[in-house]
GROMACS .gro file of C-alpha atoms in nm:
model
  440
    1UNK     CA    1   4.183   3.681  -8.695
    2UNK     CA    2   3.874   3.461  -8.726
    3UNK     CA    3   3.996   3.179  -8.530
    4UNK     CA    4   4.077   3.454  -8.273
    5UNK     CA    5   3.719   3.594  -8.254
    6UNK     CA    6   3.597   3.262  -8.214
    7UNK     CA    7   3.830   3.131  -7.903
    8UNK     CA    8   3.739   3.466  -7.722
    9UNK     CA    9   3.392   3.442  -7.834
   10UNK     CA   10   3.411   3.062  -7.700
   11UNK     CA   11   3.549   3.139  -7.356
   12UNK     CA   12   3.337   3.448  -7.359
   13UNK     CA   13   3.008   3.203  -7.277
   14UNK     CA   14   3.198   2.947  -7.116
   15UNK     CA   15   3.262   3.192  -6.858
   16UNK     CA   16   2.923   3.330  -6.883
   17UNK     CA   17   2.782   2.989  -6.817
   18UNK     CA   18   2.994   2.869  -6.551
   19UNK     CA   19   2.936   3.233  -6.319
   20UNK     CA   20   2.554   3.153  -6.380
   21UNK     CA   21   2.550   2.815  -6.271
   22UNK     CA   22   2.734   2.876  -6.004
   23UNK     CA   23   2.495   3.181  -5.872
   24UNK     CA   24   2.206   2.893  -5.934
   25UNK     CA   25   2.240   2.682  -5.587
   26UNK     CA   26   2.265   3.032  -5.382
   27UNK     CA   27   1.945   3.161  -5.471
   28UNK     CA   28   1.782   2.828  -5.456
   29UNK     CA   29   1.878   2.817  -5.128
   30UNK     CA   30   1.782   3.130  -5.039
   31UNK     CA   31   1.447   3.088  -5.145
   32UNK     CA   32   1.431   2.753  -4.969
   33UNK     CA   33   1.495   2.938  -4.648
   34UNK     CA   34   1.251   3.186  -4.729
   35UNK     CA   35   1.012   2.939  -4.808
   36UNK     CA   36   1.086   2.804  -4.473
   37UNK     CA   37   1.080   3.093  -4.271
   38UNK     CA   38   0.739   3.207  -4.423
   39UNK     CA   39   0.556   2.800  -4.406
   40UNK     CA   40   0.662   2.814  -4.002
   41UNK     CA   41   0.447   3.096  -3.969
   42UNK     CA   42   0.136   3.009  -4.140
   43UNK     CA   43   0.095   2.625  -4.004
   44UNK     CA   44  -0.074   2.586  -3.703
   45UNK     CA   45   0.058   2.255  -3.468
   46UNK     CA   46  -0.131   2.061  -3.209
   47UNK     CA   47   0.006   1.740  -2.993
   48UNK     CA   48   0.299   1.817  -3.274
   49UNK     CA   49   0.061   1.724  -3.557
   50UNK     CA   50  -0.003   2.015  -3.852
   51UNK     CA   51  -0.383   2.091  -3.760
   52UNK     CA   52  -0.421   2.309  -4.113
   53UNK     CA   53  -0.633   2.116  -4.277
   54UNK     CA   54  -0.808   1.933  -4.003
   55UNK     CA   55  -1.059   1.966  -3.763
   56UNK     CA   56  -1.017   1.948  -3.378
   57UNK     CA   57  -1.308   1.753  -3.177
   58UNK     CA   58  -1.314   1.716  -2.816
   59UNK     CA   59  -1.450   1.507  -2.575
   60UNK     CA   60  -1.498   1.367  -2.244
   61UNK     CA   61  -1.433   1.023  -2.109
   62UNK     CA   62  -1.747   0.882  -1.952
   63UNK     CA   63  -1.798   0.623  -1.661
   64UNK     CA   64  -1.759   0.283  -1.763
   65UNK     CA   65  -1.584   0.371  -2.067
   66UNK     CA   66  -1.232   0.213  -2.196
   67UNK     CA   67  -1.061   0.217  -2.505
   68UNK     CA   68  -1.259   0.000  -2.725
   69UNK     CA   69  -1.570   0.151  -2.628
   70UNK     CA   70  -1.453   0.473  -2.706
   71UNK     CA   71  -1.325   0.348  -3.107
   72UNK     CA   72  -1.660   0.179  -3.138
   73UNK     CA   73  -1.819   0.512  -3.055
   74UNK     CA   74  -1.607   0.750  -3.283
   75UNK     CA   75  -1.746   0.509  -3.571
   76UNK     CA   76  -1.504   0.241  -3.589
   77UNK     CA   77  -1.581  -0.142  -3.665
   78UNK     CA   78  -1.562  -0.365  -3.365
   79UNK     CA   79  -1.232  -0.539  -3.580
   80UNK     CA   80  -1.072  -0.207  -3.600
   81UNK     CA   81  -1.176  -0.065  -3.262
   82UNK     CA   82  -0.987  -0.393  -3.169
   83UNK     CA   83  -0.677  -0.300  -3.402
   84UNK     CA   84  -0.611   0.066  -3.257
   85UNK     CA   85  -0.687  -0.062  -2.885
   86UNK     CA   86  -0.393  -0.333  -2.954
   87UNK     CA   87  -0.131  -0.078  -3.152
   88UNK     CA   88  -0.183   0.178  -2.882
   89UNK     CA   89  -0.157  -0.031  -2.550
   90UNK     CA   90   0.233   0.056  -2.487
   91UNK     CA   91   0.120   0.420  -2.464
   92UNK     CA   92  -0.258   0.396  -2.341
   93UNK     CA   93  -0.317   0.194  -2.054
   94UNK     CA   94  -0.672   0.130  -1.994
   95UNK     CA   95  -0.685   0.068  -1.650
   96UNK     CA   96  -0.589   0.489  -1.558
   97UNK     CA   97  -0.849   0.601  -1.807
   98UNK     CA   98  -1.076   0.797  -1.567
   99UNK     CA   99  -1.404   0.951  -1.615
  100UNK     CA  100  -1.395   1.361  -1.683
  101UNK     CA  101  -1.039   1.277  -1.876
  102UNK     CA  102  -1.043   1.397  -2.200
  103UNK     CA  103  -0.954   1.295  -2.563
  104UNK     CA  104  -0.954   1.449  -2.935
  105UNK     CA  105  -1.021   1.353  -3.261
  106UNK     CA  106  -0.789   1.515  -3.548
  107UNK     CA  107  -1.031   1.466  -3.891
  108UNK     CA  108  -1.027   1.583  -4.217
  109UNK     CA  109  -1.230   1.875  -4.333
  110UNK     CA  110  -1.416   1.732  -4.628
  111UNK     CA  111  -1.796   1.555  -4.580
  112UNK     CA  112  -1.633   1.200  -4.488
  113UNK     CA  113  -1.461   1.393  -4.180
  114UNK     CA  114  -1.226   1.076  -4.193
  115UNK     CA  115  -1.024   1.028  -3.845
  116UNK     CA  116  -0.644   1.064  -3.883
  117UNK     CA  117  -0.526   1.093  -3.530
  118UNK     CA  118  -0.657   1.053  -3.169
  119UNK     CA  119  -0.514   1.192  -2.857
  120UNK     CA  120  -0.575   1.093  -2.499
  121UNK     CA  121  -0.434   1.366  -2.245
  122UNK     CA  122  -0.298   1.157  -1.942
  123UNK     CA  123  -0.212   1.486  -1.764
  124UNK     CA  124  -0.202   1.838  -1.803
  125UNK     CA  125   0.146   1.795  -1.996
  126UNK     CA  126   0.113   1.418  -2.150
  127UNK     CA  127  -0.058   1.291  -2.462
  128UNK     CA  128  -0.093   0.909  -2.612
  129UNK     CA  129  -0.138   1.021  -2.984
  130UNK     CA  130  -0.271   0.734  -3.233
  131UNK     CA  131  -0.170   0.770  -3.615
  132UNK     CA  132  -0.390   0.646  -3.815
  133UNK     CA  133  -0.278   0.844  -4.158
  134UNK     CA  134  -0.049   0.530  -4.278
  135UNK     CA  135  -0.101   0.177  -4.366
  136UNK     CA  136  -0.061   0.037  -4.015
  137UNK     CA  137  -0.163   0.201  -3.680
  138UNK     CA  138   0.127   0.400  -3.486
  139UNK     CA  139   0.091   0.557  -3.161
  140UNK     CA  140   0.338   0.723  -2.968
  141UNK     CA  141   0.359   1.011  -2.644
  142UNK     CA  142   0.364   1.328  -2.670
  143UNK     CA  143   0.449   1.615  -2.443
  144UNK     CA  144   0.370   1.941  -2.461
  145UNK     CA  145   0.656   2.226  -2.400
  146UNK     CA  146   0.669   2.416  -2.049
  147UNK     CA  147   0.783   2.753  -2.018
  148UNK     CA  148   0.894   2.943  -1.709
  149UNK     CA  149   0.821   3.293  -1.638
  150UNK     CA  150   0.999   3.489  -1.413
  151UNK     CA  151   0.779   3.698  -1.210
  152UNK     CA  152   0.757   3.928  -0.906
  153UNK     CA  153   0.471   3.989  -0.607
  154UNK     CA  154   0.438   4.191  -0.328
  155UNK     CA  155   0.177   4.260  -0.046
  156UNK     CA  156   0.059   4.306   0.324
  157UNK     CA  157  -0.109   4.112   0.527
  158UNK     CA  158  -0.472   4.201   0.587
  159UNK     CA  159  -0.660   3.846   0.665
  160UNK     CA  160  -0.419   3.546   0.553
  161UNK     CA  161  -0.114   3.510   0.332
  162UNK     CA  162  -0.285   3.272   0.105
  163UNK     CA  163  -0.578   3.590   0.039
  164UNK     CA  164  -0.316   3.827  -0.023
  165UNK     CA  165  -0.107   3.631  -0.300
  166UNK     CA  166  -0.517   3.548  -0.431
  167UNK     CA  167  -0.620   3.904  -0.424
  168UNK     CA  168  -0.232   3.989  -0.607
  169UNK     CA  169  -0.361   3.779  -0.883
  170UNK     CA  170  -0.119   3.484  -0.846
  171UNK     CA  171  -0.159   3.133  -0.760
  172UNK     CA  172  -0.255   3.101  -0.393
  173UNK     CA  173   0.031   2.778  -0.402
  174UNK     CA  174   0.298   3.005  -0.403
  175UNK     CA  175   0.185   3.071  -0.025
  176UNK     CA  176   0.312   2.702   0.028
  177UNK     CA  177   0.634   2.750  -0.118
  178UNK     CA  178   0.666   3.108   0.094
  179UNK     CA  179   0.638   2.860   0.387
  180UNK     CA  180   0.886   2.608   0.291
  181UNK     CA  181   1.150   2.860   0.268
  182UNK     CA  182   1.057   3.042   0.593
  183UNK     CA  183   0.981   2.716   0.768
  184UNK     CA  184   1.235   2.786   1.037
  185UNK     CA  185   1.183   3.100   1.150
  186UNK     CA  186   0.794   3.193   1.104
  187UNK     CA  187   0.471   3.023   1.199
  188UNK     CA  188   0.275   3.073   0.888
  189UNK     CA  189  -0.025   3.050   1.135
  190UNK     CA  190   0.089   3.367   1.382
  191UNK     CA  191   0.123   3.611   1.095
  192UNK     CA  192   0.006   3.965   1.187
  193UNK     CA  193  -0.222   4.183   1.000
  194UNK     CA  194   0.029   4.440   0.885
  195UNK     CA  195   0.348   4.182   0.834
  196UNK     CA  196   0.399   4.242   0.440
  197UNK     CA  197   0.662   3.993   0.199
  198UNK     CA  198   0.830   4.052  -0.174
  199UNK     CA  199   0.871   3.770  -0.354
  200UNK     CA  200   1.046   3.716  -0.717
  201UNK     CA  201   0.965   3.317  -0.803
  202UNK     CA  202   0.945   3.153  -1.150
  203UNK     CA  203   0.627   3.023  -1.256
  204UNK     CA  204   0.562   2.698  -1.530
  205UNK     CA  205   0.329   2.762  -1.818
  206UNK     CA  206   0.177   2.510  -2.060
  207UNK     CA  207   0.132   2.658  -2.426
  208UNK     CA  208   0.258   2.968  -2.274
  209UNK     CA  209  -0.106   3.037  -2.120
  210UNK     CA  210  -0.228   2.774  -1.915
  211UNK     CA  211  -0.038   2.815  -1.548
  212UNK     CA  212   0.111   2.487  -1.411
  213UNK     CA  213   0.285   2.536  -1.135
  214UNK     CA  214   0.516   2.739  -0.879
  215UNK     CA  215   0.843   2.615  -0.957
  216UNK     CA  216   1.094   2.790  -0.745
  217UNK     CA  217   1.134   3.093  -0.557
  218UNK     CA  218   1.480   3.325  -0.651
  219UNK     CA  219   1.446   3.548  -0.354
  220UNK     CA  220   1.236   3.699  -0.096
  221UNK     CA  221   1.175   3.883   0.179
  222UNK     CA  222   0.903   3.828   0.468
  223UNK     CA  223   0.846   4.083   0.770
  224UNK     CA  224   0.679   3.973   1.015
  225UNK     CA  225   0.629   4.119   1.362
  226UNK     CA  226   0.857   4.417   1.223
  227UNK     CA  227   1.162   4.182   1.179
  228UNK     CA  228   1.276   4.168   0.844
  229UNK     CA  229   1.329   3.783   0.749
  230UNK     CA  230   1.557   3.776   0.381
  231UNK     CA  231   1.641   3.459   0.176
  232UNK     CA  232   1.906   3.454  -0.061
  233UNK     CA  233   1.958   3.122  -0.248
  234UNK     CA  234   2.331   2.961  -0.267
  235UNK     CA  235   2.448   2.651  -0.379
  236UNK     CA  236   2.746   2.511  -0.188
  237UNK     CA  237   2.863   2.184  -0.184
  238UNK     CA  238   2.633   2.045  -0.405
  239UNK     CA  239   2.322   2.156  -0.195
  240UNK     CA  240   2.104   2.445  -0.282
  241UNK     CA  241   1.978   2.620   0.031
  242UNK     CA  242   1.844   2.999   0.152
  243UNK     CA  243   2.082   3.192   0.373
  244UNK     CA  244   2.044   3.517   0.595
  245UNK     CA  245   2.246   3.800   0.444
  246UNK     CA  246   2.505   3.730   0.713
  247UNK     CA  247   2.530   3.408   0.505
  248UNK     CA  248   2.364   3.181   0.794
  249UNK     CA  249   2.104   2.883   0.666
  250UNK     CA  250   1.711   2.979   0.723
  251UNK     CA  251   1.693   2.593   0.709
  252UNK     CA  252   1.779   2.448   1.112
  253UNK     CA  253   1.761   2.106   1.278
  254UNK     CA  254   1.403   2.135   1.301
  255UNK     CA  255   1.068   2.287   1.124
  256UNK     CA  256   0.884   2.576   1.311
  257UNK     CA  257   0.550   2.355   1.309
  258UNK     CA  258   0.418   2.005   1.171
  259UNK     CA  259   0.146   2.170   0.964
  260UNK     CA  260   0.133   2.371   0.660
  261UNK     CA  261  -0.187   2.540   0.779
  262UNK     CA  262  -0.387   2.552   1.113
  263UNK     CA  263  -0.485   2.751   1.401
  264UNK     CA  264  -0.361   2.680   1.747
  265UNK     CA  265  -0.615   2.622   2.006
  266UNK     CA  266  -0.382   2.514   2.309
  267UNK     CA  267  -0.030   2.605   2.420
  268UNK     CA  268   0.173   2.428   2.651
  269UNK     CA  269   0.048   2.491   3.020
  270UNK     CA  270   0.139   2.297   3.317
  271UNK     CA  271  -0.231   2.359   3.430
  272UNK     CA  272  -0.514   2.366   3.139
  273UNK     CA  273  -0.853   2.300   3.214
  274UNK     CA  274  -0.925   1.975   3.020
  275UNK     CA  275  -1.262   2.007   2.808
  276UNK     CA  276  -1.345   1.642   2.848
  277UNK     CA  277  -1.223   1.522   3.176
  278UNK     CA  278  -1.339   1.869   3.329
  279UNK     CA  279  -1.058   1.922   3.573
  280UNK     CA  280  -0.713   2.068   3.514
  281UNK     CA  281  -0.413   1.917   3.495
  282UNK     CA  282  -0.100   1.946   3.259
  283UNK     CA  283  -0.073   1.997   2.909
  284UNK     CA  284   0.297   1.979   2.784
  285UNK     CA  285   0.196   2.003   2.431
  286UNK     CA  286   0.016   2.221   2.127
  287UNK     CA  287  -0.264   2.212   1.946
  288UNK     CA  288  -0.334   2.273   1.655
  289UNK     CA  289  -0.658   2.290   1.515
  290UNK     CA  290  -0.683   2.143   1.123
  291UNK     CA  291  -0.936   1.988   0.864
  292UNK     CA  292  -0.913   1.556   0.943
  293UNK     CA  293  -0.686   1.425   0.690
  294UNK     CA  294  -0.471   1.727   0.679
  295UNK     CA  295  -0.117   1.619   0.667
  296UNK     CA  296   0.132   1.610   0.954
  297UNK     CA  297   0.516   1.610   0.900
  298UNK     CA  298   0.793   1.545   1.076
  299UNK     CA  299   0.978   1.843   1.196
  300UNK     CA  300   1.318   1.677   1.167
  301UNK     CA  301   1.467   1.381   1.048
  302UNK     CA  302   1.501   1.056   1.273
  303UNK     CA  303   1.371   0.717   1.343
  304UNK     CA  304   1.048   0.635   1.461
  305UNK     CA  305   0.995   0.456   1.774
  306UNK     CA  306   0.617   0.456   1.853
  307UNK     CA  307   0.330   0.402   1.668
  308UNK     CA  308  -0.006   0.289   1.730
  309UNK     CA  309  -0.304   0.393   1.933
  310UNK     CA  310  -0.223   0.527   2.318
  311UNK     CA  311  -0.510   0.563   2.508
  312UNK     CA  312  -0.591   0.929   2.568
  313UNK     CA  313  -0.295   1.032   2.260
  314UNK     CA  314  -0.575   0.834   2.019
  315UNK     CA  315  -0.353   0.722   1.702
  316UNK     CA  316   0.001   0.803   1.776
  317UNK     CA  317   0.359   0.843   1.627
  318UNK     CA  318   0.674   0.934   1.799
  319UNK     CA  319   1.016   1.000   1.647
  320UNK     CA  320   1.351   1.003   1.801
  321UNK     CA  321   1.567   1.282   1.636
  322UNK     CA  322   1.898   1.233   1.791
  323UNK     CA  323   2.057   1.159   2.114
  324UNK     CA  324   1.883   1.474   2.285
  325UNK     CA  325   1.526   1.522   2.108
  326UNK     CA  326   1.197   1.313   2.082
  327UNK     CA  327   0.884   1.462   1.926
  328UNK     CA  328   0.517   1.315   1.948
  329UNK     CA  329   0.195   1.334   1.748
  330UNK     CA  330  -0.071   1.243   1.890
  331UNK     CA  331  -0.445   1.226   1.754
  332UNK     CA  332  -0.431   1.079   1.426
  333UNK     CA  333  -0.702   0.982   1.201
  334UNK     CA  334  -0.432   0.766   0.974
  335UNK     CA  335  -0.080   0.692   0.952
  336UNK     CA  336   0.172   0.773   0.621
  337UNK     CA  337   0.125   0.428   0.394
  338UNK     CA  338   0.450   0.221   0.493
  339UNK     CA  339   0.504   0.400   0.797
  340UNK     CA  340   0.615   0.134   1.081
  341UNK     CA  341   0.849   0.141   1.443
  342UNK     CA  342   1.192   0.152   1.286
  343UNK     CA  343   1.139   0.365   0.962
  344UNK     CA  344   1.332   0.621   0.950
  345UNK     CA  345   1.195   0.929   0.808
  346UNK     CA  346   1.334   1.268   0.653
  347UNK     CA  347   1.261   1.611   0.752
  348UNK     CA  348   0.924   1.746   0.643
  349UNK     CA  349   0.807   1.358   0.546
  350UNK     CA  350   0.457   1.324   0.617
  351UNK     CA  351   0.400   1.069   0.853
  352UNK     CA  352   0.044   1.086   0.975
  353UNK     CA  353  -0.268   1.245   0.907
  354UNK     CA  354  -0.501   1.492   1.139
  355UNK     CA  355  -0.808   1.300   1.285
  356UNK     CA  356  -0.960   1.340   1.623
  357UNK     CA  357  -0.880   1.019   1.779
  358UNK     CA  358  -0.878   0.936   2.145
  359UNK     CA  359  -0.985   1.212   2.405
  360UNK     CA  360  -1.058   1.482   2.197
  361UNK     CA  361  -1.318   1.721   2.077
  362UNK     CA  362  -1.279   1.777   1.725
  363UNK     CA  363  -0.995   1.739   1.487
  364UNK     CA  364  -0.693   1.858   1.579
  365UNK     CA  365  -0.285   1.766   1.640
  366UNK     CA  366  -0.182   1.722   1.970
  367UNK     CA  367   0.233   1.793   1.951
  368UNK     CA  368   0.494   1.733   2.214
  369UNK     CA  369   0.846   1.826   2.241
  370UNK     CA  370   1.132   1.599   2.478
  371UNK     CA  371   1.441   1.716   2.577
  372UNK     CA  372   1.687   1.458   2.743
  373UNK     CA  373   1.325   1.279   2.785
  374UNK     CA  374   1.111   1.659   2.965
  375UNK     CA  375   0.857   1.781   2.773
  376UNK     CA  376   0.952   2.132   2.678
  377UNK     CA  377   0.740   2.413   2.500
  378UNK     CA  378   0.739   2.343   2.128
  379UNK     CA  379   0.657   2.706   2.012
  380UNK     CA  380   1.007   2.844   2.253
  381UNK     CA  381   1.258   2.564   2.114
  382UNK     CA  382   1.553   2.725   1.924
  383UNK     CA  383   1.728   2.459   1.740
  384UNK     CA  384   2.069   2.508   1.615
  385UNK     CA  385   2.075   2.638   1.217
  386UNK     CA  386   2.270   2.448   0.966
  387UNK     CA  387   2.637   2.482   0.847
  388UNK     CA  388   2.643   2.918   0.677
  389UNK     CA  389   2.852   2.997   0.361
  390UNK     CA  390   3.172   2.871   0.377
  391UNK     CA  391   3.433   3.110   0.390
  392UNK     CA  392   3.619   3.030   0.084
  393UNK     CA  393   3.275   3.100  -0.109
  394UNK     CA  394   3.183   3.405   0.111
  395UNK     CA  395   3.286   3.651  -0.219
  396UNK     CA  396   3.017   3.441  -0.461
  397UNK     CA  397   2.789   3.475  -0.166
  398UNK     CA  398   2.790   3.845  -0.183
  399UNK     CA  399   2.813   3.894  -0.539
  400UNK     CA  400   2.480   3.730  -0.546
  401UNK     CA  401   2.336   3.859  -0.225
  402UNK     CA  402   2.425   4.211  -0.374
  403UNK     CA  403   2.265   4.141  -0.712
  404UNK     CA  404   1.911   3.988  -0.556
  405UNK     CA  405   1.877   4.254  -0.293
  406UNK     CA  406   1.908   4.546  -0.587
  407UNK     CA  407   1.667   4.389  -0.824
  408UNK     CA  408   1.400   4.339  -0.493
  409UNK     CA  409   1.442   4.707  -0.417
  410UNK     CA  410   1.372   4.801  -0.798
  411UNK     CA  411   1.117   4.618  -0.818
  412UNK     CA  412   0.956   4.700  -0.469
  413UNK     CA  413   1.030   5.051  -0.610
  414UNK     CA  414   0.837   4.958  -0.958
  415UNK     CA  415   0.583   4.757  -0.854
  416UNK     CA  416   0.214   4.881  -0.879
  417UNK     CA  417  -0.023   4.624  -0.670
  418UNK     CA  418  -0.037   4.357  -0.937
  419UNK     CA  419   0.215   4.051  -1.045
  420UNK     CA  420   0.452   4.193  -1.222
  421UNK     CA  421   0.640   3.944  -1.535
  422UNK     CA  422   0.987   3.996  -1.506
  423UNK     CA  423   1.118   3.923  -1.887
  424UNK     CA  424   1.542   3.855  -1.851
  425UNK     CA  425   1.779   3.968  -2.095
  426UNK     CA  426   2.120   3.993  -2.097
  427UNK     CA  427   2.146   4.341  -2.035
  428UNK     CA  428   1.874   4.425  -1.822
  429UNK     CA  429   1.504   4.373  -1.671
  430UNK     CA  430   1.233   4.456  -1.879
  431UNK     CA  431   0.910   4.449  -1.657
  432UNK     CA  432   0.564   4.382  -1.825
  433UNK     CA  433   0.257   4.547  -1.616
  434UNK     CA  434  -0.052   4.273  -1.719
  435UNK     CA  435  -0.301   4.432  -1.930
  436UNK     CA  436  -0.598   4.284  -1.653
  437UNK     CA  437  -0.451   4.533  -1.361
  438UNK     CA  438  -0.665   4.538  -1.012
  439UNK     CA  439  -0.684   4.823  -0.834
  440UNK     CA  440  -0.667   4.832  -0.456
   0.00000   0.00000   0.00000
């Protein structure tokens, strides 16, 4: 009976001390988890070093300074200054440190306020970070994260489209891209007070705060002159492009204009009166009036066959497109660096720069238009569009014509005069008003 008791009183804590270690390694890892969870929260990072316990310094690069200058200055020996300039050289290079760039100092909080890192920014995005927490010097690059917001804008027209998208409380850039995609079929510089646009476009963030840039734009649509322009964006064969809701390409053979921006101050005429030789005679180009040094593209891709300075023309580049079409720009302050008879170029390359060279009165582009070698009127050519959706991808087409032309009439319906952030989930659209709303 005793030797009973004492086997069931033996496997009795055997058992007992095999089910509690084996609970042991669960709740230690739960706890490690926990421990986890809770230490991501409280610690604060910076150029992906834990800034806790250390204090941030900024400064400013001056004139004249480089990188040894700079060590010398934060309070390092000439020897050491020496040290970090050499460790750091793969990822600082002196000769692109600039005056008004910035760096930081990383130092510890106690009364020696002992440097353990530096960073240099070389961009808005790019760091060279120097660690100097270990026995030798390390320094390596470091980029910050970019996020892209999805947002949405709408407006009319009162003075320009650049005030508009100002006054909506986005970046003014997003005008440029706007142009890009309408290239073909507006002039960005004969929009009408009243023409109105609604644009949903994704935006890049740095630190979730600082805006970067306009990085795309999903879809839009631009009225102008009472037409309704749309662009829905498809990728087919490869190539991502806008097309009509017909499914035709808003890109064609050639741009709408060679400048971004700029007023036009002459339009063809077969008699203009000329303001410098003070008699009429013909003018089988346009002008357009622009700041010197604004740059001039190419409408269309082809070879250049011209260039140099042509009496009256001033500084002077013409391209051959094709077999039928030759286009000419004529008073140039500069050419495009590497520019030369022969090159070719692409559509929308710049190739020259406005000046006000030759016979003219101020700065301003002279452009001409040949067919079959006649001058024709730039602002009347219709050149043929590119290849629309192919017919065996007609049904994607539509799926996502359908989907972008609902969610621009929800939010046209939703909107409220400001930029609106469009936050995607998998389910639905969640739209975020901004907490700094402008009234009208």
């Amino acid at each position: 009976m005793n030797k009973q008791f004492t086997l069931i009183f033996i496997l009795t804590g055997f058992l007992f001390l095999t089910i509690t270690n084996s609970c042991q390694p669960k709740k230690q890892v739960e706890e490690e988890v926990d421990s986890e969870w809770v230490d991501s929260l409280q610690h604060v990072y910076e150029y992906g070093v834990c800034i806790d316990s250390l204090d941030v310094n900024r400064y400013e690069i001056r004139q004249g300074d480089n990188p040894a200058i700079i060590f010398s200055r934060l309070g390092f020996s000439a020897l050491k200054a020496d040290s970090i300039t050499r460790a750091s050289a793969h990822v600082l290079d002196p000769t692109k440190l600039k005056a008004g760039m910035h760096y930081c100092t990383l130092t510890t909080l106690d009364s020696l306020a002992s440097i353990q890192y530096i960073a240099f920014a070389k961009s808005l995005t790019d760091y060279a970070v120097i660690d100097l927490t270990g026995d030798s010097i390390h320094a390596y690059e470091y980029t910050k994260d970019i996020t892209l917001k999805r947002k949405y804008i709408e407006g009319t027209i009162t003075s320009s489209l650049w005030n508009v998208i100002k006054d909506g409380g986005a970046s003014p850039l997003l005008a440029l891209k706007i142009a890009d995609v309408y290239a073909w079929q507006i002039d960005f510089f004969d929009v009408k007070e009243g023409d109105s646009f609604q644009v949903i476009y994704h935006e890049a963030f740095i630190d979730d705060t600082i805006a970067l840039e306009i990085t795309s734009i999903d879809a839009a649509i631009f009225t102008h002159q009472g037409k309704a322009f749309t662009a829905i964006p498809f990728t087919q064969d490869s190539v991502f492009e806008y097309f009509d809701p017909e499914g035709n390409s808003l890109r064609k053979a050639f741009l709408k204009a060679p400048l971004d921006f700029f007023r036009i101050t002459s339009r063809f005429s077969n008699a203009r009166f000329h303001p410098i030789l003070k008699r009429y005679r013909a003018h089988h180009g346009v002008d357009y009036a622009a700041p010197v040094g604004t740059p001039v593209k190419t409408i269309g891709a082809g070879t250049v066959i011209a260039k140099g300075y042509m009496n009256g023309g001033g500084h002077t580049v013409k391209i051959k497109h094709n077999s039928m079409y030759t286009t000419s720009y004529m008073h140039l302050s500069r050419y495009a660096k590497g520019l030369s008879v022969g090159s070719h170029v692409q559509q929308g390359e710049v190739i020259g720069y406005v000046g006000s060279t030759g016979l003219s009165t101020g700065p301003h582009l002279d452009f001409r238009v040949y067919k079959n070698g006649e001058a024709i009127n730039p602002l009347a050519m219709d050149a043929p569009p590119s290849l629309p959706v192919k017919p065996e991808l007609r049904d994607s087409f539509l799926l996502i014509k359908e989907r972008y032309l609902m969610e621009l009439d929800s939010l046209h319906r939703q909107y409220t005069d400001t930029i609106l952030e469009i936050k995607q989930t998998s389910d639905s659209i969640q739209i975020n008003q901004p907490s700094n709303k402008e009234s009208k």
